[in-house]
């Protein structure tokens, strides 16, 4: 019964009832009963659902960067925030479902842009985990996300559609097409070798319903240019985890976004040949040695700022490569074998205290901060890949903590993880901040993340379009199974 959606299950219940009445067949009646108790129906994860909801006495951190406001009331009608102000002035309308949030804070639903519906489950294999991941993202407070590359083909698109139709719990998803890459060793990637193939790839996947595109490490300049032009012609944005093409080259081609901060940049590799990836490691050696106050870095930053290329911070995945860092949160939702896999990877990292990441990880933070301070648009994502350990939902909260460790204030980190993402996705008129007229995508947390960012881990209710979901129920429904579905 696990994969039966709400509509299907309702149909099964109806059919079952008819048959029960007509034949009184015990087996059929049991089937109908099972469907009625469908554990996967969206309604099972909902704790607040009413046409009018009033959240009273809340601390509101609106996502714009403005200071937190104490003792606020938010009135939500049919999924839209209709009123927001001091609790002494704004009354709960008659008949509203009232939720007293004394001692709690409300932040906008997170909007993160380097998410995936897959996870490393074996050597060179990425298991497709759209069912459990979409629940975990929502539980962590993510109400909108872009998948930053897909290795499955249709699943990102199907999951996005089913969530939009109310058939699965999860965030709104901007679904990427399968990676736009040249020949590589990845078993789950296409190989696009020229401009025509790039155009065809973009056209085909746009036709299937993909709404954004991600270029990868072995793409050629010509194929990337054709892919960007075709995507833009269709109103789609393009991001890249690059290597064969430098950040400066991609900016000149009109790319919209670059992933992993500066850690995928090969701009500073001295003998860099056009269209050839010199190896991610060689690029990273130059980045580890880069001076954020030096002219070469500043020149690249000005180009990215001038060309309005956004940069996505994915500190969460790099933290798992860095010795001496804390255990990442959320591991217990994984299957026991994936927990073991990650522990082994973590032991290997710990056994190599001279790893380049001891320099690179703090450098990544310093460069991202310098980019943002110079006027660059910084976005946030988690990238649940690497050798595992980046667990959706939990990692999105961790990413905000790491931005604060990188030198941003908690309010700035929240803006990066909400409004900046919404602006990039051109949805900021509807989501990204808490204001009258906006969609009620709201995360209720205990405590005050404007002073203690770690309070973002204490999520109690996640509202998506005014419907309140229980993080505990969402997480409990997948515990120990993440890795299977
Ligand atoms: Zn990724």
CSV table of C-alpha atoms and ligand atoms in Angstrom, one decimal:
chain,number,residue,atom,x,y,z
A,1,UNK,CA,0.0,0.0,0.0
A,2,UNK,CA,3.0,2.2,0.5
A,3,UNK,CA,3.0,3.8,-3.0
A,4,UNK,CA,-0.7,4.3,-3.3
A,5,UNK,CA,-1.6,8.0,-3.6
A,6,UNK,CA,-4.5,9.8,-2.1
A,7,UNK,CA,-6.7,9.8,-5.2
A,8,UNK,CA,-5.9,6.2,-6.0
A,9,UNK,CA,-6.7,5.1,-2.4
A,10,UNK,CA,-10.0,7.0,-2.5
A,11,UNK,CA,-10.9,5.1,-5.6
A,12,UNK,CA,-9.9,1.8,-4.0
A,13,UNK,CA,-12.0,2.7,-1.0
A,14,UNK,CA,-15.1,3.4,-3.1
A,15,UNK,CA,-14.7,0.3,-5.2
A,16,UNK,CA,-14.1,-1.7,-2.1
A,17,UNK,CA,-17.2,-0.4,-0.4
A,18,UNK,CA,-19.3,-1.4,-3.5
A,19,UNK,CA,-17.9,-4.8,-3.5
A,20,UNK,CA,-18.3,-5.2,0.2
A,21,UNK,CA,-22.0,-4.3,-0.1
A,22,UNK,CA,-22.6,-6.5,-3.2
A,23,UNK,CA,-20.6,-9.6,-2.3
A,24,UNK,CA,-19.6,-9.3,1.3
A,25,UNK,CA,-16.3,-10.9,0.3
A,26,UNK,CA,-14.0,-10.6,3.4
A,27,UNK,CA,-10.8,-10.2,1.4
A,28,UNK,CA,-12.2,-7.2,-0.6
A,29,UNK,CA,-13.5,-5.6,2.6
A,30,UNK,CA,-10.0,-5.9,4.2
A,31,UNK,CA,-8.5,-4.3,1.1
A,32,UNK,CA,-10.9,-1.3,1.3
A,33,UNK,CA,-10.1,-0.9,5.0
A,34,UNK,CA,-6.4,-0.9,4.3
A,35,UNK,CA,-6.8,1.8,1.7
A,36,UNK,CA,-8.8,3.9,4.1
A,37,UNK,CA,-5.9,3.6,6.5
A,38,UNK,CA,-3.4,4.6,3.8
A,39,UNK,CA,-0.4,5.7,5.7
A,40,UNK,CA,0.9,7.8,2.8
A,41,UNK,CA,-2.1,10.1,2.4
A,42,UNK,CA,-1.1,13.7,2.8
A,43,UNK,CA,-3.7,14.3,5.4
A,44,UNK,CA,-1.9,11.9,7.8
A,45,UNK,CA,0.9,14.4,8.2
A,46,UNK,CA,-1.3,17.5,8.7
A,47,UNK,CA,-1.8,19.0,12.1
A,48,UNK,CA,-3.4,22.3,11.3
A,49,UNK,CA,-5.9,22.6,8.5
A,50,UNK,CA,-8.7,25.3,8.5
A,51,UNK,CA,-9.9,27.9,6.1
A,52,UNK,CA,-8.8,30.6,8.5
A,53,UNK,CA,-5.8,30.2,10.9
A,54,UNK,CA,-4.5,32.7,13.4
A,55,UNK,CA,-1.0,32.3,14.7
A,56,UNK,CA,-0.8,34.5,17.8
A,57,UNK,CA,1.9,35.9,20.1
A,58,UNK,CA,4.7,34.8,17.7
A,59,UNK,CA,8.1,36.3,17.2
A,60,UNK,CA,8.2,37.0,13.5
A,61,UNK,CA,11.5,36.9,11.5
A,62,UNK,CA,10.2,37.9,8.1
A,63,UNK,CA,13.1,36.9,5.9
A,64,UNK,CA,13.8,40.4,4.6
A,65,UNK,CA,16.7,40.9,7.0
A,66,UNK,CA,14.6,43.1,9.2
A,67,UNK,CA,14.9,42.6,13.0
A,68,UNK,CA,12.7,40.1,14.7
A,69,UNK,CA,9.3,41.5,15.9
A,70,UNK,CA,7.9,40.2,19.2
A,71,UNK,CA,4.3,39.3,20.0
A,72,UNK,CA,2.9,39.3,16.4
A,73,UNK,CA,-0.3,37.7,15.1
A,74,UNK,CA,-0.4,36.3,11.6
A,75,UNK,CA,-3.9,35.7,10.0
A,76,UNK,CA,-4.0,33.2,7.2
A,77,UNK,CA,-7.0,32.8,4.9
A,78,UNK,CA,-7.2,30.1,2.2
A,79,UNK,CA,-3.4,29.7,2.3
A,80,UNK,CA,-2.6,33.4,2.0
A,81,UNK,CA,-1.3,35.8,4.8
A,82,UNK,CA,-4.1,38.4,5.0
A,83,UNK,CA,-3.0,40.3,8.1
A,84,UNK,CA,0.1,40.6,10.2
A,85,UNK,CA,0.9,42.9,13.1
A,86,UNK,CA,1.1,43.3,16.9
A,87,UNK,CA,-1.1,40.9,18.8
A,88,UNK,CA,-2.5,43.8,20.7
A,89,UNK,CA,-3.9,45.2,17.4
A,90,UNK,CA,-4.6,42.2,15.2
A,91,UNK,CA,-7.4,39.9,16.5
A,92,UNK,CA,-8.0,36.4,15.5
A,93,UNK,CA,-11.1,36.4,13.2
A,94,UNK,CA,-14.2,34.6,14.6
A,95,UNK,CA,-14.1,30.9,13.7
A,96,UNK,CA,-10.3,30.9,13.0
A,97,UNK,CA,-8.2,28.0,14.2
A,98,UNK,CA,-6.0,29.7,16.8
A,99,UNK,CA,-2.4,28.5,17.4
A,100,UNK,CA,-0.8,30.2,20.4
A,101,UNK,CA,2.9,30.6,19.6
A,102,UNK,CA,4.1,32.3,22.8
A,103,UNK,CA,7.9,31.6,23.1
A,104,UNK,CA,8.1,30.5,19.5
A,105,UNK,CA,9.3,32.1,16.3
A,106,UNK,CA,8.0,32.0,12.7
A,107,UNK,CA,10.4,32.3,9.8
A,108,UNK,CA,9.5,32.0,6.1
A,109,UNK,CA,9.6,28.5,4.6
A,110,UNK,CA,13.1,27.7,3.4
A,111,UNK,CA,13.8,28.1,-0.4
A,112,UNK,CA,16.9,26.1,-1.2
A,113,UNK,CA,18.4,25.5,-4.6
A,114,UNK,CA,20.9,22.7,-4.5
A,115,UNK,CA,18.7,19.8,-3.4
A,116,UNK,CA,18.5,16.3,-4.9
A,117,UNK,CA,16.1,13.4,-4.8
A,118,UNK,CA,18.9,11.0,-4.9
A,119,UNK,CA,21.7,9.8,-2.5
A,120,UNK,CA,24.9,7.8,-2.9
A,121,UNK,CA,23.8,4.2,-2.0
A,122,UNK,CA,26.8,2.3,-3.4
A,123,UNK,CA,30.0,2.8,-5.4
A,124,UNK,CA,29.1,5.1,-8.3
A,125,UNK,CA,25.3,4.5,-7.8
A,126,UNK,CA,22.8,7.1,-6.7
A,127,UNK,CA,19.6,5.6,-5.3
A,128,UNK,CA,16.4,7.4,-6.2
A,129,UNK,CA,14.7,8.5,-3.0
A,130,UNK,CA,12.1,11.0,-4.0
A,131,UNK,CA,9.4,9.5,-1.7
A,132,UNK,CA,11.3,9.8,1.6
A,133,UNK,CA,13.4,12.8,0.6
A,134,UNK,CA,10.4,15.0,-0.2
A,135,UNK,CA,9.0,14.2,3.3
A,136,UNK,CA,12.3,15.0,5.0
A,137,UNK,CA,12.7,18.3,3.1
A,138,UNK,CA,9.3,19.5,4.2
A,139,UNK,CA,9.9,18.3,7.8
A,140,UNK,CA,13.1,20.4,7.8
A,141,UNK,CA,11.2,23.5,6.9
A,142,UNK,CA,11.8,23.5,3.1
A,143,UNK,CA,8.7,24.7,1.4
A,144,UNK,CA,10.2,25.4,-2.0
A,145,UNK,CA,13.3,23.8,-3.6
A,146,UNK,CA,15.1,23.4,-6.8
A,147,UNK,CA,16.7,20.1,-7.5
A,148,UNK,CA,20.3,20.9,-8.6
A,149,UNK,CA,20.7,18.2,-11.1
A,150,UNK,CA,19.0,14.8,-11.5
A,151,UNK,CA,20.4,11.4,-12.2
A,152,UNK,CA,17.0,9.6,-12.7
A,153,UNK,CA,15.3,11.3,-15.7
A,154,UNK,CA,11.7,11.5,-14.9
A,155,UNK,CA,11.4,11.1,-11.1
A,156,UNK,CA,12.1,14.8,-10.1
A,157,UNK,CA,9.4,15.9,-12.6
A,158,UNK,CA,6.9,13.3,-11.4
A,159,UNK,CA,7.5,14.0,-7.7
A,160,UNK,CA,7.1,17.7,-8.4
A,161,UNK,CA,3.8,17.1,-10.2
A,162,UNK,CA,2.4,14.8,-7.6
A,163,UNK,CA,3.2,17.1,-4.8
A,164,UNK,CA,1.6,20.0,-6.7
A,165,UNK,CA,-1.5,17.9,-7.1
A,166,UNK,CA,-1.7,17.2,-3.4
A,167,UNK,CA,-0.9,13.5,-3.8
A,168,UNK,CA,2.3,13.5,-1.9
A,169,UNK,CA,3.6,15.6,1.0
A,170,UNK,CA,6.6,17.7,0.1
A,171,UNK,CA,7.9,21.2,-0.9
A,172,UNK,CA,7.1,22.9,-4.2
A,173,UNK,CA,9.8,21.6,-6.6
A,174,UNK,CA,11.6,23.3,-9.4
A,175,UNK,CA,12.7,20.2,-11.2
A,176,UNK,CA,16.0,20.1,-13.1
A,177,UNK,CA,16.5,18.1,-16.2
A,178,UNK,CA,19.1,15.3,-16.2
A,179,UNK,CA,22.6,16.8,-16.1
A,180,UNK,CA,23.9,18.6,-19.2
A,181,UNK,CA,27.3,17.0,-19.4
A,182,UNK,CA,30.0,15.7,-21.8
A,183,UNK,CA,31.3,12.2,-21.7
A,184,UNK,CA,32.1,11.2,-18.1
A,185,UNK,CA,32.4,8.1,-15.9
A,186,UNK,CA,29.0,8.7,-14.2
A,187,UNK,CA,26.8,5.7,-15.0
A,188,UNK,CA,23.6,7.7,-14.6
A,189,UNK,CA,24.5,10.7,-16.8
A,190,UNK,CA,24.0,11.4,-20.5
A,191,UNK,CA,26.9,12.4,-22.7
A,192,UNK,CA,26.3,15.5,-24.8
A,193,UNK,CA,29.1,16.1,-27.2
A,194,UNK,CA,28.1,19.1,-29.3
A,195,UNK,CA,25.8,22.1,-29.6
A,196,UNK,CA,23.0,20.3,-31.4
A,197,UNK,CA,22.9,17.5,-28.8
A,198,UNK,CA,22.8,20.1,-26.1
A,199,UNK,CA,19.8,21.9,-27.7
A,200,UNK,CA,18.0,18.6,-28.1
A,201,UNK,CA,18.6,17.6,-24.5
A,202,UNK,CA,17.2,20.9,-23.2
A,203,UNK,CA,14.2,20.7,-25.6
A,204,UNK,CA,13.4,17.1,-24.8
A,205,UNK,CA,13.5,17.6,-21.0
A,206,UNK,CA,11.7,20.9,-21.1
A,207,UNK,CA,9.0,19.0,-23.0
A,208,UNK,CA,8.8,16.4,-20.3
A,209,UNK,CA,8.3,19.1,-17.7
A,210,UNK,CA,11.7,20.0,-16.4
A,211,UNK,CA,11.9,23.7,-15.3
A,212,UNK,CA,15.6,24.2,-14.9
A,213,UNK,CA,18.9,22.9,-16.0
A,214,UNK,CA,22.3,22.0,-14.6
A,215,UNK,CA,25.5,21.7,-16.5
A,216,UNK,CA,28.3,19.5,-15.2
A,217,UNK,CA,32.0,19.1,-15.0
A,218,UNK,CA,32.8,17.8,-18.5
A,219,UNK,CA,30.6,20.0,-20.7
A,220,UNK,CA,32.3,21.9,-23.5
A,221,UNK,CA,32.0,25.6,-24.0
A,222,UNK,CA,30.1,25.1,-27.3
A,223,UNK,CA,27.6,22.7,-25.8
A,224,UNK,CA,27.2,24.9,-22.7
A,225,UNK,CA,26.5,28.0,-24.8
A,226,UNK,CA,23.9,26.1,-26.9
A,227,UNK,CA,22.3,24.7,-23.7
A,228,UNK,CA,22.1,28.1,-22.0
A,229,UNK,CA,20.7,29.8,-25.1
A,230,UNK,CA,18.1,27.1,-25.6
A,231,UNK,CA,17.1,27.1,-21.9
A,232,UNK,CA,16.8,30.9,-21.8
A,233,UNK,CA,14.7,30.8,-25.0
A,234,UNK,CA,12.3,28.6,-23.0
A,235,UNK,CA,12.4,30.7,-19.9
A,236,UNK,CA,14.5,28.3,-17.9
A,237,UNK,CA,17.5,29.1,-15.8
A,238,UNK,CA,20.8,27.3,-15.9
A,239,UNK,CA,23.2,26.5,-13.1
A,240,UNK,CA,26.5,24.6,-13.2
A,241,UNK,CA,28.9,22.5,-11.2
A,242,UNK,CA,31.7,23.2,-13.6
A,243,UNK,CA,35.3,22.2,-14.2
A,244,UNK,CA,36.0,22.0,-18.0
A,245,UNK,CA,34.5,25.5,-18.3
A,246,UNK,CA,35.7,28.3,-15.9
A,247,UNK,CA,33.4,30.5,-13.9
A,248,UNK,CA,34.5,33.5,-15.9
A,249,UNK,CA,33.8,31.7,-19.2
A,250,UNK,CA,30.4,30.6,-18.0
A,251,UNK,CA,29.5,34.1,-16.8
A,252,UNK,CA,30.4,35.4,-20.3
A,253,UNK,CA,28.1,32.7,-21.8
A,254,UNK,CA,25.2,34.0,-19.6
A,255,UNK,CA,24.9,31.2,-17.0
A,256,UNK,CA,22.6,32.2,-14.2
A,257,UNK,CA,24.1,30.4,-11.2
A,258,UNK,CA,27.2,28.5,-10.1
A,259,UNK,CA,27.2,25.7,-7.5
A,260,UNK,CA,29.5,25.0,-4.5
A,261,UNK,CA,30.6,28.5,-3.9
A,262,UNK,CA,34.1,28.8,-5.4
A,263,UNK,CA,35.1,25.2,-4.8
A,264,UNK,CA,34.3,24.1,-8.4
A,265,UNK,CA,36.2,27.0,-10.0
A,266,UNK,CA,39.2,26.2,-12.3
A,267,UNK,CA,39.8,29.8,-13.1
A,268,UNK,CA,43.1,29.9,-11.3
A,269,UNK,CA,44.6,26.7,-12.7
A,270,UNK,CA,47.7,28.1,-14.5
A,271,UNK,CA,47.8,25.7,-17.5
A,272,UNK,CA,44.0,25.3,-17.8
A,273,UNK,CA,43.2,24.2,-21.4
A,274,UNK,CA,39.8,25.2,-22.9
A,275,UNK,CA,37.1,22.5,-22.6
A,276,UNK,CA,39.3,20.2,-20.4
A,277,UNK,CA,38.6,19.6,-16.7
A,278,UNK,CA,42.1,19.6,-15.1
A,279,UNK,CA,40.6,17.6,-12.2
A,280,UNK,CA,38.5,19.0,-9.3
A,281,UNK,CA,41.4,18.5,-7.0
A,282,UNK,CA,43.7,20.7,-9.0
A,283,UNK,CA,41.1,23.5,-9.0
A,284,UNK,CA,40.6,23.1,-5.3
A,285,UNK,CA,44.4,23.4,-4.6
A,286,UNK,CA,44.4,26.8,-6.3
A,287,UNK,CA,41.2,27.9,-4.3
A,288,UNK,CA,42.7,26.8,-1.0
A,289,UNK,CA,45.7,29.1,-1.7
A,290,UNK,CA,43.6,32.0,-2.9
A,291,UNK,CA,43.6,35.4,-1.1
A,292,UNK,CA,40.1,36.8,-0.8
A,293,UNK,CA,41.6,40.3,-0.7
A,294,UNK,CA,43.8,39.7,-3.8
A,295,UNK,CA,43.3,41.1,-7.3
A,296,UNK,CA,42.7,37.8,-9.2
A,297,UNK,CA,39.8,36.8,-6.9
A,298,UNK,CA,38.4,40.3,-6.8
A,299,UNK,CA,38.4,40.4,-10.6
A,300,UNK,CA,36.4,37.2,-10.8
A,301,UNK,CA,33.9,38.4,-8.1
A,302,UNK,CA,33.3,41.7,-10.1
A,303,UNK,CA,32.6,39.7,-13.2
A,304,UNK,CA,30.1,37.5,-11.4
A,305,UNK,CA,28.5,40.5,-9.8
A,306,UNK,CA,28.4,42.5,-13.1
A,307,UNK,CA,26.9,39.6,-14.9
A,308,UNK,CA,24.4,38.8,-12.1
A,309,UNK,CA,25.6,35.3,-11.7
A,310,UNK,CA,24.3,33.9,-8.3
A,311,UNK,CA,26.5,31.5,-6.3
A,312,UNK,CA,25.1,28.6,-4.3
A,313,UNK,CA,26.7,27.8,-0.9
A,314,UNK,CA,26.7,24.1,-0.2
A,315,UNK,CA,28.9,24.0,2.9
A,316,UNK,CA,27.0,21.0,4.3
A,317,UNK,CA,28.5,18.6,1.8
A,318,UNK,CA,32.0,19.9,2.2
A,319,UNK,CA,31.7,19.7,6.0
A,320,UNK,CA,31.4,15.9,5.6
A,321,UNK,CA,34.9,15.9,3.8
A,322,UNK,CA,36.6,17.9,6.5
A,323,UNK,CA,38.3,16.3,9.5
A,324,UNK,CA,37.3,17.2,13.0
A,325,UNK,CA,33.8,18.5,12.2
A,326,UNK,CA,30.7,17.5,14.2
A,327,UNK,CA,28.6,14.6,13.3
A,328,UNK,CA,26.0,15.7,10.8
A,329,UNK,CA,22.3,15.7,12.0
A,330,UNK,CA,19.6,13.3,11.0
A,331,UNK,CA,21.6,10.1,10.3
A,332,UNK,CA,19.2,7.8,12.1
A,333,UNK,CA,16.6,8.1,9.4
A,334,UNK,CA,19.0,6.2,7.0
A,335,UNK,CA,18.9,2.5,6.7
A,336,UNK,CA,21.4,0.8,8.9
A,337,UNK,CA,23.7,-0.1,6.0
A,338,UNK,CA,23.8,3.5,4.8
A,339,UNK,CA,24.6,4.6,8.3
A,340,UNK,CA,27.5,2.2,8.3
A,341,UNK,CA,28.6,3.4,4.9
A,342,UNK,CA,28.8,7.0,6.1
A,343,UNK,CA,30.6,6.0,9.3
A,344,UNK,CA,33.3,4.3,7.2
A,345,UNK,CA,33.6,7.4,5.1
A,346,UNK,CA,33.8,9.6,8.2
A,347,UNK,CA,36.5,7.3,9.6
A,348,UNK,CA,38.5,7.7,6.4
A,349,UNK,CA,38.2,11.5,6.6
A,350,UNK,CA,39.3,11.5,10.3
A,351,UNK,CA,42.3,9.3,9.4
A,352,UNK,CA,43.6,12.1,7.1
A,353,UNK,CA,44.1,15.1,9.3
A,354,UNK,CA,46.3,16.7,6.5
A,355,UNK,CA,43.4,16.7,4.1
A,356,UNK,CA,43.2,19.8,1.9
A,357,UNK,CA,39.7,20.3,3.3
A,358,UNK,CA,41.2,21.5,6.6
A,359,UNK,CA,42.3,24.6,4.6
A,360,UNK,CA,39.6,24.5,1.9
A,361,UNK,CA,36.5,24.4,4.2
A,362,UNK,CA,37.3,27.7,6.1
A,363,UNK,CA,38.5,29.2,2.8
A,364,UNK,CA,35.2,28.3,1.2
A,365,UNK,CA,33.4,30.2,3.9
A,366,UNK,CA,35.7,33.2,3.6
A,367,UNK,CA,35.3,33.4,-0.2
A,368,UNK,CA,31.5,33.2,0.0
A,369,UNK,CA,31.4,35.9,2.6
A,370,UNK,CA,33.7,38.1,0.5
A,371,UNK,CA,31.5,37.5,-2.6
A,372,UNK,CA,28.3,38.5,-0.7
A,373,UNK,CA,29.9,41.5,0.9
A,374,UNK,CA,31.0,42.7,-2.7
A,375,UNK,CA,27.3,42.6,-3.8
A,376,UNK,CA,27.1,39.0,-5.1
A,377,UNK,CA,23.9,37.1,-4.7
A,378,UNK,CA,24.5,34.1,-2.4
A,379,UNK,CA,21.9,31.2,-2.4
A,380,UNK,CA,21.8,28.2,-0.1
A,381,UNK,CA,21.6,24.5,-0.8
A,382,UNK,CA,22.7,21.3,0.8
A,383,UNK,CA,23.8,18.8,-1.9
A,384,UNK,CA,23.0,15.4,-0.4
A,385,UNK,CA,25.8,13.6,-2.3
A,386,UNK,CA,29.5,13.1,-1.5
A,387,UNK,CA,30.0,10.0,0.6
A,388,UNK,CA,26.7,10.4,2.3
A,389,UNK,CA,25.8,12.0,5.6
A,390,UNK,CA,24.0,15.0,4.1
A,391,UNK,CA,20.4,14.2,5.1
A,392,UNK,CA,17.7,16.4,3.6
A,393,UNK,CA,15.8,18.6,5.9
A,394,UNK,CA,18.3,18.3,8.7
A,395,UNK,CA,21.0,19.5,6.4
A,396,UNK,CA,19.0,22.5,5.3
A,397,UNK,CA,19.0,23.6,9.0
A,398,UNK,CA,22.7,22.8,9.2
A,399,UNK,CA,23.4,24.9,6.1
A,400,UNK,CA,22.0,28.0,7.9
A,401,UNK,CA,24.2,27.3,10.9
A,402,UNK,CA,27.2,27.0,8.7
A,403,UNK,CA,26.4,30.4,7.0
A,404,UNK,CA,26.5,31.9,10.5
A,405,UNK,CA,29.8,30.2,11.2
A,406,UNK,CA,31.0,31.7,7.9
A,407,UNK,CA,30.4,35.2,9.3
A,408,UNK,CA,26.8,36.0,8.3
A,409,UNK,CA,24.4,37.2,11.0
A,410,UNK,CA,21.6,34.8,11.8
A,411,UNK,CA,19.2,37.2,10.1
A,412,UNK,CA,21.4,37.3,7.0
A,413,UNK,CA,21.6,33.5,6.9
A,414,UNK,CA,17.8,33.3,7.1
A,415,UNK,CA,17.5,35.7,4.2
A,416,UNK,CA,20.0,33.7,2.1
A,417,UNK,CA,18.0,30.6,2.8
A,418,UNK,CA,14.6,32.2,2.0
A,419,UNK,CA,14.3,35.4,0.1
A,420,UNK,CA,17.4,35.1,-2.0
A,421,UNK,CA,16.3,31.7,-3.2
A,422,UNK,CA,12.8,33.0,-3.9
A,423,UNK,CA,14.2,35.9,-5.9
A,424,UNK,CA,16.4,33.6,-7.9
A,425,UNK,CA,13.4,31.5,-8.8
A,426,UNK,CA,11.4,34.6,-9.7
A,427,UNK,CA,8.8,33.7,-7.1
A,428,UNK,CA,9.5,36.5,-4.6
A,429,UNK,CA,6.2,38.2,-5.2
A,430,UNK,CA,4.6,35.1,-3.7
A,431,UNK,CA,7.1,33.4,-1.3
A,432,UNK,CA,10.4,34.1,0.5
A,433,UNK,CA,9.2,36.6,3.1
A,434,UNK,CA,6.4,36.9,5.7
A,435,UNK,CA,4.1,39.7,4.6
A,436,UNK,CA,0.4,40.3,4.0
A,437,UNK,CA,-0.5,39.1,0.5
A,438,UNK,CA,2.1,36.3,0.5
A,439,UNK,CA,1.6,32.6,0.5
A,440,UNK,CA,1.5,31.2,4.0
A,441,UNK,CA,4.7,29.2,3.8
A,442,UNK,CA,5.8,29.4,7.4
A,443,UNK,CA,8.1,27.5,9.7
A,444,UNK,CA,7.3,27.6,13.4
A,445,UNK,CA,10.4,27.0,15.6
A,446,UNK,CA,10.8,26.9,19.4
A,447,UNK,CA,13.2,29.7,20.6
A,448,UNK,CA,14.7,32.6,18.7
A,449,UNK,CA,16.8,31.8,15.6
A,450,UNK,CA,17.5,35.5,15.1
A,451,UNK,CA,19.9,35.3,18.1
A,452,UNK,CA,20.6,31.5,18.2
A,453,UNK,CA,20.6,30.1,14.7
A,454,UNK,CA,20.5,26.5,16.0
A,455,UNK,CA,16.9,27.1,17.0
A,456,UNK,CA,16.1,26.4,13.4
A,457,UNK,CA,16.5,22.8,14.3
A,458,UNK,CA,13.6,23.0,16.7
A,459,UNK,CA,10.9,22.9,14.0
A,460,UNK,CA,7.4,22.3,15.4
A,461,UNK,CA,5.0,23.0,12.5
A,462,UNK,CA,5.7,23.6,8.8
A,463,UNK,CA,3.0,25.5,7.0
A,464,UNK,CA,2.8,25.2,3.2
A,465,UNK,CA,0.1,27.3,1.6
A,466,UNK,CA,-1.5,27.6,5.0
A,467,UNK,CA,-1.6,23.9,5.8
A,468,UNK,CA,0.4,22.9,8.9
A,469,UNK,CA,2.5,19.7,8.6
A,470,UNK,CA,4.0,17.8,11.5
A,471,UNK,CA,7.7,17.4,11.1
A,472,UNK,CA,7.7,14.6,13.7
A,473,UNK,CA,5.1,12.6,11.8
A,474,UNK,CA,6.9,13.1,8.5
A,475,UNK,CA,10.2,12.0,9.9
A,476,UNK,CA,8.8,9.1,11.8
A,477,UNK,CA,7.2,7.8,8.6
A,478,UNK,CA,10.6,7.3,7.0
A,479,UNK,CA,12.9,6.5,10.0
A,480,UNK,CA,15.4,3.8,9.2
A,481,UNK,CA,14.1,3.4,5.7
A,482,UNK,CA,15.9,6.2,3.9
A,483,UNK,CA,17.9,4.5,1.2
A,484,UNK,CA,15.1,2.2,0.1
A,485,UNK,CA,12.5,4.5,-1.3
B,1,LIG,ZN1,24.7,18.3,-6.3
